[in-house]
XYZ file of C-alpha atoms in Angstrom:
431
model
C 63.716 -83.204 -58.364
C 63.903 -85.247 -55.873
C 65.723 -88.661 -55.696
C 63.571 -91.275 -56.322
C 63.708 -94.029 -53.640
C 63.031 -97.228 -56.338
C 65.625 -96.099 -58.639
C 67.737 -95.424 -55.740
C 67.074 -98.586 -53.789
C 67.607 -100.952 -57.329
C 71.439 -99.128 -57.203
C 72.287 -100.506 -54.527
C 70.808 -103.764 -54.699
C 72.828 -103.916 -58.004
C 76.564 -103.234 -55.952
C 76.555 -107.137 -54.602
C 77.454 -106.197 -50.231
C 77.346 -109.461 -49.462
C 78.832 -111.026 -46.336
C 80.743 -114.165 -46.332
C 81.635 -113.554 -42.010
C 85.003 -113.131 -41.372
C 86.083 -113.165 -45.212
C 85.647 -109.328 -47.116
C 82.659 -108.730 -49.006
C 83.023 -107.534 -52.403
C 80.875 -103.841 -52.454
C 81.026 -102.851 -49.228
C 82.973 -100.109 -49.799
C 81.440 -99.416 -52.811
C 77.787 -99.060 -50.989
C 79.898 -96.633 -48.820
C 80.784 -94.444 -51.664
C 77.281 -94.135 -53.348
C 76.056 -92.807 -50.262
C 78.371 -90.782 -49.589
C 77.850 -89.220 -52.562
C 74.181 -89.037 -52.361
C 74.690 -87.417 -48.473
C 77.269 -85.217 -50.208
C 74.827 -83.810 -53.405
C 72.798 -82.769 -50.364
C 74.779 -80.498 -48.384
C 76.132 -82.718 -46.144
C 79.448 -83.807 -44.580
C 79.844 -87.525 -44.563
C 82.562 -89.390 -43.540
C 84.467 -93.139 -44.629
C 85.541 -95.188 -42.632
C 87.186 -98.389 -42.877
C 87.335 -100.873 -39.951
C 89.136 -102.950 -42.400
C 90.085 -102.448 -46.342
C 86.953 -102.610 -47.881
C 84.627 -102.559 -44.466
C 83.752 -99.150 -44.863
C 81.047 -97.186 -42.214
C 79.558 -93.862 -43.466
C 78.465 -91.119 -40.848
C 76.788 -87.373 -41.534
C 75.831 -84.820 -38.888
C 72.090 -83.245 -40.123
C 71.415 -80.330 -37.981
C 68.363 -79.572 -36.584
C 66.899 -76.542 -35.213
C 66.889 -76.873 -31.412
C 70.748 -77.406 -30.461
C 69.047 -77.721 -26.912
C 67.296 -81.067 -28.245
C 69.479 -84.869 -27.895
C 70.224 -86.239 -31.622
C 68.890 -89.281 -32.833
C 71.050 -91.893 -35.627
C 68.988 -92.638 -37.906
C 70.814 -95.779 -39.618
C 71.016 -98.683 -41.680
C 73.229 -101.894 -43.109
C 74.753 -102.010 -46.010
C 75.759 -105.864 -46.833
C 73.299 -108.014 -47.183
C 73.692 -112.209 -46.903
C 74.666 -114.241 -50.011
C 72.423 -115.248 -53.111
C 73.100 -118.031 -55.178
C 72.188 -117.357 -58.823
C 70.942 -120.914 -59.618
C 68.061 -120.949 -56.674
C 66.391 -117.655 -57.975
C 64.182 -117.352 -60.395
C 65.784 -113.520 -61.470
C 69.515 -111.855 -60.971
C 69.459 -111.628 -57.449
C 71.917 -108.799 -58.249
C 69.818 -107.417 -61.293
C 67.454 -105.146 -59.326
C 64.409 -106.411 -61.414
C 60.736 -104.923 -61.505
C 58.032 -107.455 -62.623
C 54.541 -107.041 -61.485
C 54.780 -103.735 -59.390
C 57.677 -105.941 -56.885
C 61.192 -105.399 -57.031
C 63.802 -107.911 -56.929
C 66.857 -108.455 -55.299
C 69.029 -109.935 -52.478
C 68.661 -107.162 -49.713
C 65.436 -105.539 -50.608
C 63.579 -106.452 -47.392
C 66.853 -106.766 -45.203
C 67.681 -103.977 -45.459
C 68.524 -101.786 -48.922
C 64.421 -101.000 -48.916
C 65.154 -98.700 -45.540
C 68.318 -97.695 -46.660
C 67.094 -96.342 -49.907
C 64.130 -94.344 -47.767
C 66.500 -92.620 -45.468
C 67.962 -91.682 -48.421
C 65.090 -90.125 -50.113
C 63.519 -88.961 -47.037
C 66.326 -86.860 -46.050
C 66.435 -85.399 -49.183
C 62.773 -84.954 -49.706
C 63.335 -82.861 -46.242
C 66.457 -80.832 -47.572
C 65.154 -79.918 -50.963
C 62.361 -78.438 -49.029
C 64.043 -76.530 -46.843
C 63.782 -77.847 -44.081
C 64.822 -79.228 -41.051
C 64.941 -81.966 -38.522
C 64.113 -80.260 -35.173
C 67.291 -82.147 -34.038
C 69.949 -83.393 -34.486
C 69.941 -86.446 -36.846
C 73.144 -88.416 -37.452
C 72.808 -90.411 -40.495
C 74.990 -93.878 -40.466
C 75.118 -96.432 -42.912
C 77.032 -99.585 -41.660
C 79.042 -101.996 -42.747
C 79.231 -105.838 -41.648
C 75.490 -106.201 -39.944
C 75.034 -109.460 -41.166
C 77.682 -110.851 -39.210
C 77.867 -109.408 -35.896
C 78.822 -105.890 -36.805
C 82.632 -106.537 -35.360
C 83.727 -104.438 -38.168
C 80.410 -102.640 -38.466
C 78.871 -100.450 -35.834
C 80.590 -102.156 -33.243
C 83.495 -101.219 -34.254
C 82.267 -97.662 -34.446
C 81.339 -97.562 -31.577
C 84.572 -98.946 -30.097
C 86.702 -96.324 -32.239
C 84.320 -93.454 -32.707
C 81.730 -92.840 -30.379
C 82.748 -89.026 -31.388
C 80.138 -89.668 -33.857
C 77.111 -90.452 -32.423
C 77.727 -87.850 -29.668
C 74.330 -86.399 -28.083
C 72.292 -88.667 -29.197
C 69.888 -90.807 -27.007
C 67.482 -92.475 -29.707
C 67.960 -94.471 -32.665
C 66.082 -96.199 -35.852
C 66.953 -98.667 -37.775
C 65.072 -101.350 -39.148
C 62.331 -104.628 -39.017
C 59.628 -102.563 -37.979
C 56.829 -100.615 -38.886
C 55.247 -102.902 -41.483
C 51.530 -103.942 -42.100
C 50.611 -107.243 -40.491
C 46.524 -107.654 -40.576
C 44.986 -109.183 -38.215
C 40.758 -109.728 -37.886
C 40.736 -108.103 -41.371
C 42.064 -104.533 -40.011
C 45.484 -103.582 -40.513
C 47.811 -103.338 -37.770
C 51.841 -101.566 -38.164
C 53.983 -103.838 -35.737
C 56.628 -100.973 -34.239
C 60.101 -102.779 -32.805
C 60.659 -102.237 -29.531
C 62.860 -104.902 -28.335
C 64.747 -107.101 -29.874
C 66.179 -111.313 -28.875
C 70.484 -111.361 -27.906
C 72.272 -113.301 -30.325
C 74.200 -116.191 -29.155
C 75.841 -117.783 -31.913
C 77.617 -120.556 -30.662
C 80.470 -123.286 -32.026
C 80.490 -126.705 -30.795
C 83.236 -128.852 -30.668
C 82.996 -132.397 -30.423
C 86.607 -134.655 -30.001
C 87.135 -138.591 -30.609
C 89.420 -141.387 -31.618
C 90.847 -141.140 -35.186
C 90.744 -144.268 -37.043
C 89.544 -146.278 -40.049
C 86.100 -145.575 -41.034
C 85.901 -149.931 -41.418
C 86.686 -150.144 -37.818
C 84.295 -150.317 -35.117
C 84.511 -146.687 -32.997
C 82.437 -145.949 -29.812
C 84.296 -142.868 -29.259
C 83.917 -140.915 -32.935
C 83.532 -136.959 -32.952
C 81.399 -136.483 -35.631
C 78.474 -139.099 -34.342
C 79.361 -137.197 -30.836
C 78.443 -133.611 -32.569
C 75.129 -135.277 -34.438
C 73.819 -136.413 -31.731
C 74.711 -133.138 -29.630
C 72.931 -131.610 -32.659
C 69.609 -132.927 -33.091
C 69.362 -132.969 -29.294
C 69.479 -128.997 -29.256
C 67.694 -129.216 -31.925
C 64.784 -131.322 -30.850
C 64.761 -128.924 -27.367
C 61.315 -127.303 -26.312
C 62.207 -124.114 -25.321
C 59.227 -122.772 -22.579
C 57.142 -119.587 -23.016
C 57.939 -116.894 -21.930
C 55.959 -113.885 -22.756
C 57.737 -110.221 -21.938
C 56.316 -107.265 -21.169
C 56.391 -105.833 -24.736
C 55.267 -109.008 -26.308
C 52.101 -109.106 -23.505
C 51.238 -105.750 -24.957
C 51.362 -107.232 -28.589
C 48.725 -109.750 -27.720
C 46.629 -107.902 -25.395
C 46.475 -105.880 -28.900
C 45.843 -108.549 -30.666
C 43.330 -109.796 -28.660
C 41.391 -106.446 -28.578
C 41.018 -106.305 -32.596
C 39.949 -110.101 -32.438
C 37.571 -108.934 -29.922
C 38.423 -111.302 -27.216
C 39.921 -111.299 -23.964
C 43.066 -112.294 -23.478
C 44.403 -115.207 -22.034
C 47.726 -116.057 -21.142
C 47.973 -119.080 -21.455
C 49.722 -121.196 -23.644
C 46.448 -122.157 -25.754
C 45.321 -118.618 -25.437
C 48.661 -117.340 -26.630
C 48.857 -120.137 -29.291
C 45.571 -118.026 -31.122
C 46.599 -114.989 -31.166
C 49.737 -115.538 -33.121
C 48.046 -117.988 -35.268
C 45.274 -114.827 -36.085
C 48.313 -113.157 -36.943
C 48.588 -114.765 -40.362
C 52.420 -114.697 -42.709
C 53.777 -112.464 -39.488
C 53.236 -115.412 -36.812
C 55.867 -117.313 -36.703
C 58.509 -114.051 -36.336
C 55.580 -113.392 -32.873
C 56.234 -117.404 -31.921
C 59.883 -117.087 -31.548
C 59.426 -113.690 -29.765
C 57.794 -115.382 -27.181
C 60.895 -118.196 -26.123
C 64.298 -118.951 -26.354
C 65.487 -120.465 -29.707
C 68.734 -123.322 -30.787
C 69.701 -124.260 -34.408
C 71.927 -125.798 -35.877
C 73.225 -124.298 -38.613
C 76.305 -125.864 -39.585
C 78.481 -128.419 -39.780
C 82.693 -129.518 -40.633
C 84.194 -132.401 -40.135
C 86.274 -135.250 -41.445
C 88.381 -135.036 -45.251
C 88.117 -138.777 -46.428
C 84.963 -140.906 -46.272
C 87.074 -143.633 -44.991
C 88.907 -141.913 -41.661
C 87.044 -141.110 -38.757
C 88.033 -137.680 -37.989
C 89.109 -137.022 -34.262
C 87.575 -133.131 -34.223
C 84.755 -132.101 -35.750
C 82.843 -128.664 -35.355
C 78.894 -127.481 -35.600
C 77.923 -124.186 -35.510
C 74.220 -123.471 -33.436
C 72.632 -119.805 -33.381
C 70.495 -119.590 -30.470
C 68.587 -116.228 -29.500
C 67.485 -115.561 -25.713
C 65.100 -113.314 -23.920
C 65.975 -110.441 -21.902
C 67.913 -111.052 -19.097
C 68.568 -115.342 -20.195
C 71.739 -115.233 -21.410
C 73.265 -116.892 -19.361
C 70.430 -120.106 -18.627
C 70.045 -120.916 -22.070
C 73.933 -121.022 -22.348
C 73.393 -123.551 -19.270
C 71.154 -125.722 -21.366
C 73.145 -125.704 -24.668
C 75.469 -127.207 -22.229
C 73.620 -129.679 -20.999
C 71.718 -130.942 -24.163
C 75.528 -131.171 -25.667
C 76.660 -133.314 -23.445
C 80.502 -134.828 -22.235
C 82.285 -135.136 -25.409
C 81.002 -131.794 -27.321
C 82.923 -128.265 -26.054
C 80.414 -125.319 -26.382
C 82.082 -122.026 -26.460
C 80.630 -119.015 -28.078
C 81.016 -117.551 -31.266
C 79.163 -114.114 -31.487
C 76.882 -112.691 -28.448
C 75.089 -109.283 -28.134
C 71.959 -107.943 -26.276
C 68.623 -108.312 -26.038
C 67.302 -104.896 -26.436
C 63.872 -103.889 -24.979
C 63.132 -100.162 -25.006
C 59.854 -98.265 -23.947
C 56.420 -98.229 -26.125
C 55.283 -95.416 -24.480
C 57.536 -92.354 -25.807
C 57.316 -88.985 -27.501
C 59.376 -90.920 -30.384
C 56.940 -93.583 -30.444
C 54.313 -91.261 -30.069
C 56.030 -89.232 -33.512
C 56.279 -92.874 -35.219
C 52.323 -93.608 -33.953
C 51.315 -90.583 -35.929
C 53.105 -90.239 -39.074
C 51.707 -93.991 -39.945
C 48.107 -93.293 -38.817
C 48.443 -89.976 -41.059
C 48.745 -91.947 -43.885
C 46.548 -95.179 -43.193
C 43.373 -93.774 -40.889
C 42.223 -96.100 -38.925
C 45.306 -98.584 -37.869
C 46.391 -99.999 -34.892
C 50.469 -99.653 -33.882
C 51.812 -102.615 -31.565
C 55.281 -102.672 -30.300
C 56.863 -106.607 -30.780
C 60.052 -107.985 -30.308
C 62.048 -108.632 -32.583
C 63.531 -112.879 -32.818
C 66.386 -111.497 -34.270
C 68.751 -108.139 -33.663
C 69.574 -104.898 -35.510
C 72.561 -102.676 -35.363
C 70.933 -101.137 -32.175
C 72.597 -103.638 -29.826
C 75.504 -101.544 -30.690
C 74.397 -98.511 -30.115
C 72.694 -99.669 -27.009
C 77.132 -99.640 -25.044
C 76.401 -95.639 -25.804
C 73.051 -95.518 -23.990
C 71.102 -94.977 -27.457
C 67.561 -96.660 -26.633
C 67.035 -98.228 -30.540
C 63.710 -98.875 -32.307
C 62.629 -100.370 -35.823
C 61.218 -97.717 -37.970
C 60.766 -99.032 -41.504
C 57.138 -98.436 -43.037
C 55.744 -100.627 -44.843
C 52.356 -101.342 -46.159
C 52.064 -104.311 -47.308
C 49.855 -106.687 -49.188
C 47.425 -109.559 -46.933
C 48.958 -112.223 -48.710
C 52.380 -111.286 -49.583
C 54.800 -113.484 -46.686
C 56.364 -111.299 -45.890
C 59.224 -112.659 -43.215
C 59.986 -115.393 -45.202
C 61.583 -112.680 -47.806
C 64.512 -112.076 -45.608
C 67.129 -113.926 -46.361
C 65.630 -115.480 -49.134
C 64.777 -116.975 -51.989
C 63.795 -114.185 -54.700
C 63.520 -111.464 -52.082
C 61.458 -109.150 -53.231
C 59.375 -105.369 -51.755
C 56.384 -104.058 -53.702
C 57.437 -100.574 -55.530
C 53.902 -98.819 -53.278
C 55.910 -100.017 -50.157
C 58.644 -97.679 -50.626
C 56.652 -94.909 -52.149
C 54.854 -95.121 -48.832
C 57.404 -95.651 -46.540
C 59.328 -92.884 -48.028
C 56.360 -90.422 -46.852
C 55.813 -91.564 -43.622
C 59.883 -91.513 -42.692
C 60.180 -87.773 -44.077
C 56.830 -86.823 -42.012
C 58.865 -88.441 -39.074
C 61.773 -86.944 -39.840
C 59.626 -83.834 -39.945
C 59.398 -83.494 -36.309
C 61.275 -86.804 -34.308
């Protein structure tokens, strides 16, 4: 009997793998052992490697029929961002199904894909099929905090696990969107770079009742406000231009490379629009602040954090702009930095992704897009591996899919898991 993708996804969601950053999470090792057991039952030989106690990664090489072909990495991450039960309408780790939707932290990011990987591999192995090329199946820890204890650590310490691989497939691509009443699938061929920054403001400590012109909290607050208010220029990369030209075709209009024309095309993408809007410019958002210990004491130091994302080739200019906005009283220092990526759309691997989608949804259009966030493909790129996002999902038109990433009541349609497993199985049989 084939592995049930829904039950597998439920099992994974019920393992709390919350990633609290530098502190170890509660369940990455347990989740790693779960997926390793599944792979072992399928006849593969998974290896669990820990970067630190509990921060566990799994790899298994599935031998293909053609030893002369380069290999491919098929990977997911097992950690999730934290969820607070009081905010949710259901237990975030209960994996409850309501009205055809599977609820839980990780249902979208990315235990859905983890389950589809396992179910697709199981479906092929149980039917006696093998992929044409070697496929390294990998499940990483720590993706939600930059991957330094997950994919990054594996690349640095165990690159041999990925020997011979030239391409990789993972999350946040292959999902459906709707343009002018027509269905299109957005395949992720590019990622913005990640530049998380720590801002440190210094001032004079003293009593809260005195006049203070050198206030660290005020310096930091001003810096963060200026950064948040800054308007970044539109810059359309080749990947995004291909997407927008495709959207224009679906709209039946000419592509106009103006701010107004681009804005109109993005608006036509509906709920997916904000994701694309973030891909046409650099961004920087303040996310955290730490300062002080008592209401009547002005502290001498205040610390803030900014999540900035940069377009290909623009890391330095983004950093310089943020330093200028921060001002002379605030030091800006890198916290976590990961490269931007842009892979070609016109390659055989993408052709097989497209064919797999169209086989299940005839007449649909497949377009590339530049992801506003980041994946573990950034780490694999250090080994010369070109990364793509292909977690195929047929979604209902009224579902605000982008808002579910890291959101309250994160959920995925059960039917989407079945669709994705079928598409992914077809793709793996000819990848």
